[in-house]
Amino acid sequence: MGLSTAYSPAGSRLATAPLAAAAARRGSVQHLRPRRPLIATVRCSVDAAKQVQDGAATIAAQEPARHKTGRLPRFGVFCPTYDLTSDDKTKSWKKLVTIAVSGAAGMIANHLLFQLASGEVFGQDQPIALKLLGSERSLQALEGVAMELEDSLYPLLREVSIGIDPYEVFEDADWALLIGAKPRGPGMERAALLDINGQIFADQGKALNTVASPNVKVIVVGNPCNTNALICIKNAPNIPAKNFHALTRLDENRAKCQLALKAGVFYDKVSNMTIWGNHSTTQVPDFLNAKIDGRPVKEVIKDTKWLEEEFTMTVQNRGGVLIQKWGRSSAASTSVSIVDAIKSLVTPTPEGDWFSSGVYTTGNPYGIAEDIMFSMPCRSKGDGDYELVSDVLMDDFLWERIKKTEAELLAEKKCVAHLTGEGIAFCDLREDTMLPGEM
């Protein structure tokens, strides 16, 4: 695996021998310590109770190391002790890709992290580092997640770090997958959810702006993901707005599934599926431009009433129905859709096809209002970037529904004006379109 581990229980040091030509480079376990307010929450992965009965005292004891080295001490589960020379590296190895994940102790991340570590997403010759963001309450669970990653012996997983401060966890991140958000509780108004989660994503946007790679790619999953992504953009002026995405790939996958079932074909026969607009029940699954086995959907499925009513409503409400059946929001399928969204950006889009992503509308060719995050059809060359698709059809049915979801996003934008630097918030959400997974 090329990675060995060191733990520091109760002040002692126990390290496994480095593999092959590895030489000791760093000691102690890695936790990413909060850079700003010092809180008594630092824990190690073993014997935590003994080591940090007083977290503040622990931090104070570590300050000399900071002054001697000029670097902030790092804590966590993995301790890389390898130091590979050029002779040890295979020619297929690429530069390490650093991926930061928020909400990393949650159910979605519990599926996603192992897909990332396996090489399924970035390729079997791409080493990665995972930097996992949690909260004080989830820190112990986060240690457990990191221990499972450690025990899985993924050869491409070179480092894992955990922490509770985004200014530490997001440092030098090439990708930021922002999953963590507060769920909507009973009786909570949607405006309140926008404000509470908006605060989280404003802070994370500022942290990304300060410490992440200047070209970091950001995928926002936490709901309401379109508006949360917009808040991130407004708080990260140094990062190109085009680098931010709101996850609507799960909606696309759900739409493809329904069309395939109706047409009696396997799902890979469905292409050119677009989700327009907001990740809410106003989203617009586009059957006008979608294709089945290379033919327009309306030529294959001639039941227009089914397309306009049952198909559209099934996709819009799929998340809510799943919660009723399952008792919780989707996790595994959401993680799969995150993987699909990343792969769509790092592998070339098949000729003639496209994918859906919530992206920044300024400069869009469709006449959609600018300065919001709106799901639209995209193509990529596989370089992490994308271009909007211009060759799409519009009819009255599609355009009318696009305008409805656009109006909802413009109303949400007004609700978070205090978080985007655009003045005093004014919230007038006339219809409560519950987002899948909010409750």
Short mmCIF file of C-alpha atoms in Angstrom, two decimals:
data_model
loop_
_atom_site.label_atom_id
_atom_site.label_comp_id
_atom_site.label_asym_id
_atom_site.label_seq_id
_atom_site.Cartn_x
_atom_site.Cartn_y
_atom_site.Cartn_z
CA MET A 1 0.00 0.00 0.00
CA GLY A 2 2.99 2.30 0.51
CA LEU A 3 1.49 3.72 3.71
CA SER A 4 2.21 2.91 7.32
CA THR A 5 0.48 4.18 10.42
CA ALA A 6 1.58 5.66 13.72
CA TYR A 7 -0.57 6.16 16.78
CA SER A 8 0.13 8.20 19.92
CA PRO A 9 -1.92 6.72 22.77
CA ALA A 10 -1.36 8.24 26.19
CA GLY A 11 1.79 10.02 25.17
CA SER A 12 3.61 6.96 23.84
CA ARG A 13 4.52 6.39 20.22
CA LEU A 14 3.94 3.17 18.36
CA ALA A 15 4.72 3.08 14.67
CA THR A 16 4.66 0.25 12.17
CA ALA A 17 7.71 -0.28 10.03
CA PRO A 18 7.71 1.63 6.73
CA LEU A 19 7.26 -0.41 3.58
CA ALA A 20 9.93 -1.03 0.93
CA ALA A 21 12.28 1.92 0.59
CA ALA A 22 10.18 4.20 2.75
CA ALA A 23 11.88 6.32 5.35
CA ALA A 24 10.32 8.00 8.37
CA ARG A 25 9.19 11.47 7.49
CA ARG A 26 6.59 12.60 10.01
CA GLY A 27 5.59 11.47 13.47
CA SER A 28 2.37 11.40 15.54
CA VAL A 29 -1.10 10.84 14.28
CA GLN A 30 -2.83 13.42 12.10
CA HIS A 31 -5.78 15.44 13.30
CA LEU A 32 -6.31 18.75 11.58
CA ARG A 33 -6.44 21.15 14.49
CA PRO A 34 -8.73 24.17 14.34
CA ARG A 35 -6.70 27.14 13.18
CA ARG A 36 -8.87 29.80 14.74
CA PRO A 37 -10.90 29.37 17.99
CA LEU A 38 -9.16 26.70 20.07
CA ILE A 39 -11.77 24.26 21.35
CA ALA A 40 -11.20 21.24 23.57
CA THR A 41 -12.07 18.70 20.89
CA VAL A 42 -8.75 17.27 19.68
CA ARG A 43 -8.78 13.49 19.90
CA CYS A 44 -6.58 10.66 18.70
CA SER A 45 -7.90 7.52 17.14
CA VAL A 46 -6.96 5.31 20.10
CA ASP A 47 -7.06 5.93 23.85
CA ALA A 48 -8.73 9.25 23.18
CA ALA A 49 -10.11 9.61 26.68
CA LYS A 50 -6.66 9.42 28.26
CA GLN A 51 -4.98 11.67 25.76
CA VAL A 52 -7.45 14.53 25.67
CA GLN A 53 -9.31 14.79 28.94
CA ASP A 54 -8.43 18.45 28.65
CA GLY A 55 -8.22 19.40 24.99
CA ALA A 56 -7.10 22.94 25.75
CA ALA A 57 -4.18 21.65 27.77
CA THR A 58 -3.25 19.30 24.95
CA ILE A 59 -3.23 22.16 22.46
CA ALA A 60 -1.13 24.30 24.75
CA ALA A 61 1.36 21.47 25.16
CA GLN A 62 1.77 21.24 21.43
CA GLU A 63 2.48 24.93 20.86
CA PRO A 64 6.29 24.59 21.20
CA ALA A 65 6.34 22.25 18.21
CA ARG A 66 4.63 24.89 16.16
CA HIS A 67 7.18 27.54 17.06
CA LYS A 68 10.12 25.23 16.37
CA THR A 69 8.95 24.01 12.99
CA GLY A 70 6.98 27.01 11.80
CA ARG A 71 4.14 24.65 10.90
CA LEU A 72 0.91 23.90 12.64
CA PRO A 73 0.98 20.42 14.25
CA ARG A 74 -1.23 17.96 12.42
CA PHE A 75 -3.33 15.28 14.06
CA GLY A 76 -5.39 12.41 12.72
CA VAL A 77 -5.62 8.72 11.98
CA PHE A 78 -3.13 8.24 9.19
CA CYS A 79 0.51 9.15 9.65
CA PRO A 80 2.44 8.87 6.40
CA THR A 81 5.95 7.65 7.15
CA TYR A 82 6.92 6.93 3.58
CA ASP A 83 9.33 9.08 1.60
CA LEU A 84 9.55 7.58 -1.86
CA THR A 85 12.51 8.52 -4.01
CA SER A 86 12.14 8.89 -7.75
CA ASP A 87 13.45 5.33 -8.16
CA ASP A 88 10.58 3.98 -6.06
CA LYS A 89 7.84 5.62 -8.09
CA THR A 90 6.30 3.82 -11.02
CA LYS A 91 5.99 5.72 -14.27
CA SER A 92 2.20 5.47 -14.10
CA TRP A 93 1.94 7.48 -10.89
CA LYS A 94 0.39 10.90 -11.18
CA LYS A 95 0.56 13.92 -8.93
CA LEU A 96 -1.47 13.42 -5.75
CA VAL A 97 -5.08 14.69 -5.97
CA THR A 98 -6.39 16.12 -2.70
CA ILE A 99 -10.12 15.71 -2.08
CA ALA A 100 -11.86 17.47 0.82
CA VAL A 101 -15.23 16.10 1.94
CA SER A 102 -17.58 17.81 4.41
CA GLY A 103 -20.18 15.85 6.32
CA ALA A 104 -17.68 13.02 6.12
CA ALA A 105 -19.16 11.03 9.02
CA GLY A 106 -22.60 10.90 7.39
CA MET A 107 -24.32 8.15 5.43
CA ILE A 108 -23.67 9.60 1.97
CA ALA A 109 -19.96 9.97 2.65
CA ASN A 110 -19.85 6.48 4.16
CA HIS A 111 -20.60 5.14 0.68
CA LEU A 112 -18.70 7.77 -1.30
CA LEU A 113 -15.32 7.69 0.44
CA PHE A 114 -14.70 4.06 -0.38
CA GLN A 115 -15.56 4.62 -4.03
CA LEU A 116 -13.07 7.49 -4.13
CA ALA A 117 -10.36 5.45 -2.39
CA SER A 118 -10.84 2.44 -4.68
CA GLY A 119 -9.76 4.33 -7.80
CA GLU A 120 -13.20 4.06 -9.37
CA VAL A 121 -13.56 7.83 -9.75
CA PHE A 122 -10.18 9.28 -10.73
CA GLY A 123 -8.61 6.16 -12.21
CA GLN A 124 -6.49 3.20 -11.17
CA ASP A 125 -3.22 5.10 -11.56
CA GLN A 126 -4.25 8.22 -9.61
CA PRO A 127 -3.13 8.44 -5.96
CA ILE A 128 -5.37 10.56 -3.74
CA ALA A 129 -5.42 12.19 -0.32
CA LEU A 130 -8.70 12.46 1.58
CA LYS A 131 -9.30 15.35 3.97
CA LEU A 132 -12.46 14.82 5.99
CA LEU A 133 -14.45 17.59 7.67
CA GLY A 134 -16.76 16.83 10.57
CA SER A 135 -18.08 18.56 13.66
CA GLU A 136 -17.24 18.30 17.33
CA ARG A 137 -20.17 15.95 17.78
CA SER A 138 -19.15 13.69 14.88
CA LEU A 139 -15.40 13.65 15.47
CA GLN A 140 -15.30 10.24 17.10
CA ALA A 141 -17.40 8.76 14.28
CA LEU A 142 -15.04 10.43 11.82
CA GLU A 143 -12.13 8.61 13.42
CA GLY A 144 -14.03 5.38 12.87
CA VAL A 145 -14.52 6.21 9.19
CA ALA A 146 -10.80 6.87 8.80
CA MET A 147 -9.96 3.61 10.57
CA GLU A 148 -12.17 1.71 8.12
CA LEU A 149 -10.46 3.40 5.20
CA GLU A 150 -7.14 2.43 6.74
CA ASP A 151 -8.19 -1.21 7.17
CA SER A 152 -9.36 -1.43 3.54
CA LEU A 153 -5.76 -1.28 2.24
CA TYR A 154 -6.50 0.86 -0.81
CA PRO A 155 -3.16 1.20 -2.64
CA LEU A 156 -4.09 4.58 -4.16
CA LEU A 157 -5.11 6.15 -0.85
CA ARG A 158 -1.94 7.88 0.29
CA GLU A 159 -3.18 10.05 3.14
CA VAL A 160 -6.26 10.64 5.27
CA SER A 161 -6.71 13.65 7.55
CA ILE A 162 -9.68 14.57 9.71
CA GLY A 163 -10.67 17.83 11.38
CA ILE A 164 -13.46 20.19 12.34
CA ASP A 165 -12.17 23.47 10.90
CA PRO A 166 -12.67 24.07 7.15
CA TYR A 167 -9.64 26.37 7.10
CA GLU A 168 -7.51 23.33 7.94
CA VAL A 169 -9.37 20.62 6.07
CA PHE A 170 -9.75 22.57 2.80
CA GLU A 171 -6.08 23.52 2.60
CA ASP A 172 -4.69 22.82 -0.90
CA ALA A 173 -7.83 20.89 -1.90
CA ASP A 174 -8.16 20.13 -5.61
CA TRP A 175 -11.76 18.98 -5.14
CA ALA A 176 -14.24 19.92 -2.43
CA LEU A 177 -17.35 17.78 -2.01
CA LEU A 178 -19.67 19.69 0.31
CA ILE A 179 -22.14 17.16 1.67
CA GLY A 180 -22.68 18.30 5.23
CA ALA A 181 -25.80 20.37 5.91
CA LYS A 182 -28.48 20.61 8.57
CA PRO A 183 -31.60 18.55 7.75
CA ARG A 184 -34.98 20.18 7.85
CA GLY A 185 -36.76 19.45 11.13
CA PRO A 186 -40.50 19.22 11.83
CA GLY A 187 -42.19 22.60 11.62
CA MET A 188 -39.12 24.36 10.20
CA GLU A 189 -39.91 26.92 7.52
CA ARG A 190 -37.94 26.59 4.31
CA ALA A 191 -36.68 30.15 4.75
CA ALA A 192 -35.16 29.14 8.09
CA LEU A 193 -33.42 26.18 6.47
CA LEU A 194 -32.01 28.47 3.78
CA ASP A 195 -30.61 30.78 6.45
CA ILE A 196 -29.15 28.06 8.70
CA ASN A 197 -27.48 26.11 5.92
CA GLY A 198 -26.56 29.29 4.13
CA GLN A 199 -24.41 30.29 7.09
CA ILE A 200 -22.57 26.96 6.84
CA PHE A 201 -21.85 27.41 3.14
CA ALA A 202 -20.87 31.05 3.51
CA ASP A 203 -18.20 29.98 5.99
CA GLN A 204 -17.06 27.13 3.79
CA GLY A 205 -16.88 29.43 0.76
CA LYS A 206 -14.62 31.79 2.71
CA ALA A 207 -12.40 28.90 3.77
CA LEU A 208 -12.11 27.59 0.21
CA ASN A 209 -11.30 31.09 -1.00
CA THR A 210 -8.49 31.39 1.54
CA VAL A 211 -6.78 28.00 1.58
CA ALA A 212 -7.92 25.73 -1.28
CA SER A 213 -6.20 25.30 -4.62
CA PRO A 214 -6.98 28.37 -6.80
CA ASN A 215 -8.64 26.07 -9.35
CA VAL A 216 -10.48 23.85 -6.87
CA LYS A 217 -13.59 22.15 -8.24
CA VAL A 218 -16.54 22.31 -5.82
CA ILE A 219 -19.63 20.09 -5.84
CA VAL A 220 -22.35 21.16 -3.40
CA VAL A 221 -24.62 18.36 -2.23
CA GLY A 222 -26.10 19.76 1.00
CA ASN A 223 -29.60 21.14 0.43
CA PRO A 224 -30.83 23.52 -0.81
CA CYS A 225 -27.83 22.78 -3.01
CA ASN A 226 -28.40 25.35 -5.80
CA THR A 227 -28.64 28.30 -3.44
CA ASN A 228 -25.95 26.94 -1.13
CA ALA A 229 -23.63 26.76 -4.13
CA LEU A 230 -24.46 30.37 -5.02
CA ILE A 231 -23.62 31.42 -1.45
CA CYS A 232 -20.28 29.62 -1.76
CA ILE A 233 -19.51 31.45 -4.99
CA LYS A 234 -20.25 34.86 -3.49
CA ASN A 235 -17.96 34.11 -0.55
CA ALA A 236 -15.13 32.78 -2.71
CA PRO A 237 -14.35 35.56 -5.20
CA ASN A 238 -10.85 34.20 -5.94
CA ILE A 239 -12.24 30.93 -7.31
CA PRO A 240 -13.86 30.95 -10.78
CA ALA A 241 -17.64 30.75 -10.48
CA LYS A 242 -17.58 28.14 -13.22
CA ASN A 243 -15.80 25.75 -10.83
CA PHE A 244 -18.90 25.37 -8.64
CA HIS A 245 -21.58 22.74 -9.20
CA ALA A 246 -24.86 21.95 -7.45
CA LEU A 247 -25.61 18.24 -7.58
CA THR A 248 -28.56 17.40 -9.83
CA ARG A 249 -27.06 14.20 -11.22
CA LEU A 250 -29.21 12.02 -8.97
CA ASP A 251 -32.28 13.62 -10.54
CA GLU A 252 -30.87 12.86 -13.99
CA ASN A 253 -30.23 9.24 -13.02
CA ARG A 254 -33.77 8.92 -11.67
CA ALA A 255 -35.20 10.33 -14.91
CA LYS A 256 -33.15 7.91 -17.03
CA CYS A 257 -34.41 5.02 -14.92
CA GLN A 258 -38.06 5.96 -15.42
CA LEU A 259 -37.67 6.38 -19.19
CA ALA A 260 -35.85 3.07 -19.50
CA LEU A 261 -38.56 1.26 -17.52
CA LYS A 262 -41.32 2.77 -19.63
CA ALA A 263 -39.56 1.99 -22.92
CA GLY A 264 -38.53 -1.51 -21.85
CA VAL A 265 -34.83 -0.93 -22.48
CA PHE A 266 -31.72 -1.02 -20.33
CA TYR A 267 -30.81 2.32 -18.77
CA ASP A 268 -27.65 2.78 -20.85
CA LYS A 269 -29.85 3.26 -23.91
CA VAL A 270 -31.10 6.58 -22.47
CA SER A 271 -28.96 9.62 -23.32
CA ASN A 272 -29.12 13.41 -23.55
CA MET A 273 -31.14 13.65 -20.35
CA THR A 274 -31.30 17.14 -18.86
CA ILE A 275 -32.58 18.27 -15.51
CA TRP A 276 -33.34 21.98 -15.71
CA GLY A 277 -33.41 24.30 -12.72
CA ASN A 278 -33.56 23.75 -9.00
CA HIS A 279 -32.99 20.57 -7.02
CA SER A 280 -36.53 20.75 -5.70
CA THR A 281 -39.98 19.65 -6.76
CA THR A 282 -39.94 22.41 -9.42
CA GLN A 283 -37.07 20.73 -11.30
CA VAL A 284 -37.77 19.99 -14.96
CA PRO A 285 -36.85 16.56 -16.37
CA ASP A 286 -36.49 17.24 -20.09
CA PHE A 287 -38.06 14.50 -22.23
CA LEU A 288 -38.11 16.76 -25.31
CA ASN A 289 -34.34 16.56 -25.88
CA ALA A 290 -33.68 13.15 -24.31
CA LYS A 291 -33.06 10.11 -26.51
CA ILE A 292 -33.63 6.37 -26.25
CA ASP A 293 -31.26 4.29 -28.35
CA GLY A 294 -30.43 7.41 -30.34
CA ARG A 295 -34.05 8.29 -31.12
CA PRO A 296 -36.02 11.18 -29.57
CA VAL A 297 -37.95 9.98 -26.53
CA LYS A 298 -41.26 11.17 -27.97
CA GLU A 299 -40.76 8.87 -30.97
CA VAL A 300 -40.23 5.87 -28.68
CA ILE A 301 -42.72 6.75 -25.93
CA LYS A 302 -45.76 8.14 -27.70
CA ASP A 303 -47.77 8.60 -24.49
CA THR A 304 -47.41 12.39 -24.17
CA LYS A 305 -49.77 12.51 -21.20
CA TRP A 306 -47.53 10.07 -19.29
CA LEU A 307 -44.43 12.13 -20.12
CA GLU A 308 -45.96 15.45 -19.09
CA GLU A 309 -47.64 14.20 -15.93
CA GLU A 310 -46.60 10.89 -14.40
CA PHE A 311 -42.98 10.89 -15.57
CA THR A 312 -42.38 14.51 -14.61
CA MET A 313 -43.99 14.19 -11.17
CA THR A 314 -42.31 10.86 -10.44
CA VAL A 315 -38.87 12.37 -10.96
CA GLN A 316 -39.73 15.54 -9.04
CA ASN A 317 -41.05 13.62 -6.03
CA ARG A 318 -38.82 10.55 -6.10
CA GLY A 319 -36.75 11.65 -3.10
CA GLY A 320 -39.80 12.26 -0.93
CA VAL A 321 -41.37 8.91 -1.84
CA LEU A 322 -38.11 7.14 -1.06
CA ILE A 323 -38.09 8.72 2.41
CA GLN A 324 -41.62 7.47 3.03
CA LYS A 325 -40.65 3.93 2.00
CA TRP A 326 -37.17 3.79 3.49
CA GLY A 327 -37.58 6.01 6.52
CA ARG A 328 -34.55 8.09 5.55
CA SER A 329 -33.23 10.02 2.59
CA SER A 330 -31.21 8.38 -0.16
CA ALA A 331 -27.54 7.82 0.64
CA ALA A 332 -26.13 5.10 -1.60
CA SER A 333 -27.74 6.44 -4.78
CA THR A 334 -26.66 9.97 -3.87
CA SER A 335 -23.06 8.83 -3.50
CA VAL A 336 -23.28 7.08 -6.87
CA SER A 337 -24.54 10.30 -8.44
CA ILE A 338 -21.64 12.27 -6.92
CA VAL A 339 -19.27 9.75 -8.48
CA ASP A 340 -21.08 10.13 -11.81
CA ALA A 341 -20.88 13.93 -11.55
CA ILE A 342 -17.13 13.87 -10.95
CA LYS A 343 -16.48 11.32 -13.69
CA SER A 344 -18.44 13.47 -16.14
CA LEU A 345 -15.91 16.24 -15.52
CA VAL A 346 -12.73 14.13 -15.59
CA THR A 347 -13.60 11.96 -18.61
CA PRO A 348 -14.63 13.25 -22.04
CA THR A 349 -18.37 13.34 -22.70
CA PRO A 350 -19.37 10.77 -25.34
CA GLU A 351 -19.90 12.30 -28.76
CA GLY A 352 -23.37 13.81 -29.07
CA ASP A 353 -24.32 13.26 -25.42
CA TRP A 354 -24.38 15.57 -22.39
CA PHE A 355 -24.95 15.53 -18.63
CA SER A 356 -26.80 17.70 -16.10
CA SER A 357 -25.22 19.90 -13.46
CA GLY A 358 -26.32 22.93 -11.50
CA VAL A 359 -23.96 25.64 -12.76
CA TYR A 360 -23.61 29.41 -12.79
CA THR A 361 -25.97 30.99 -15.29
CA THR A 362 -24.12 34.17 -16.22
CA GLY A 363 -23.51 34.03 -19.97
CA ASN A 364 -25.88 31.10 -20.60
CA PRO A 365 -27.34 30.77 -24.14
CA TYR A 366 -30.91 29.90 -23.09
CA GLY A 367 -32.23 33.21 -21.76
CA ILE A 368 -32.30 32.01 -18.17
CA ALA A 369 -31.81 34.71 -15.54
CA GLU A 370 -28.16 35.39 -14.77
CA ASP A 371 -26.37 35.11 -11.42
CA ILE A 372 -28.10 32.00 -10.08
CA MET A 373 -27.15 28.32 -9.98
CA PHE A 374 -29.33 26.45 -12.45
CA SER A 375 -29.14 22.88 -13.69
CA MET A 376 -28.41 22.84 -17.42
CA PRO A 377 -26.95 20.48 -20.06
CA CYS A 378 -23.15 20.37 -20.07
CA ARG A 379 -20.32 18.71 -21.99
CA SER A 380 -16.73 18.20 -20.86
CA LYS A 381 -13.40 17.43 -22.53
CA GLY A 382 -12.39 15.53 -19.40
CA ASP A 383 -10.20 18.30 -18.01
CA GLY A 384 -12.47 19.16 -15.07
CA ASP A 385 -14.08 22.00 -17.01
CA TYR A 386 -17.32 22.03 -19.02
CA GLU A 387 -19.20 23.93 -21.70
CA LEU A 388 -22.95 24.49 -21.92
CA VAL A 389 -24.76 22.70 -24.73
CA SER A 390 -26.32 25.11 -27.21
CA ASP A 391 -28.11 22.72 -29.57
CA VAL A 392 -31.25 22.03 -27.52
CA LEU A 393 -34.91 22.27 -28.45
CA MET A 394 -37.49 24.32 -26.54
CA ASP A 395 -41.27 24.14 -26.63
CA ASP A 396 -43.94 25.91 -24.61
CA PHE A 397 -44.31 23.06 -22.10
CA LEU A 398 -40.59 22.98 -21.33
CA TRP A 399 -40.11 26.76 -21.26
CA GLU A 400 -43.09 27.35 -18.97
CA ARG A 401 -41.68 24.95 -16.40
CA ILE A 402 -38.15 26.34 -16.73
CA LYS A 403 -39.52 29.79 -15.88
CA LYS A 404 -41.26 28.39 -12.79
CA THR A 405 -38.09 26.80 -11.37
CA GLU A 406 -36.16 29.95 -12.32
CA ALA A 407 -38.62 32.07 -10.30
CA GLU A 408 -38.11 29.81 -7.30
CA LEU A 409 -34.34 30.18 -7.45
CA LEU A 410 -34.62 33.96 -7.77
CA ALA A 411 -36.85 33.96 -4.67
CA GLU A 412 -34.34 31.81 -2.79
CA LYS A 413 -31.58 34.22 -3.79
CA LYS A 414 -33.49 37.08 -2.14
CA CYS A 415 -33.78 34.98 1.02
CA VAL A 416 -29.99 34.78 1.38
CA ALA A 417 -29.03 38.28 0.24
CA HIS A 418 -27.43 38.87 3.66
CA LEU A 419 -25.08 35.92 2.98
CA THR A 420 -24.12 36.87 -0.57
CA GLY A 421 -23.26 40.52 0.14
CA GLU A 422 -26.28 41.80 -1.78
CA GLY A 423 -28.13 43.60 0.97
CA ILE A 424 -30.95 42.78 3.36
CA ALA A 425 -32.66 39.43 2.95
CA PHE A 426 -36.31 39.37 1.95
CA CYS A 427 -37.98 35.97 1.84
CA ASP A 428 -41.23 35.49 -0.06
CA LEU A 429 -41.34 31.79 -0.91
CA ARG A 430 -44.99 31.42 -1.77
CA GLU A 431 -44.88 27.67 -2.28
CA ASP A 432 -43.07 25.20 -0.04
CA THR A 433 -41.45 22.82 -2.51
CA MET A 434 -39.89 20.41 -0.05
CA LEU A 435 -36.49 19.28 -1.25
CA PRO A 436 -35.79 15.56 -1.38
CA GLY A 437 -34.04 14.60 1.84
CA GLU A 438 -34.90 17.80 3.74
CA MET A 439 -37.04 16.15 6.39
#
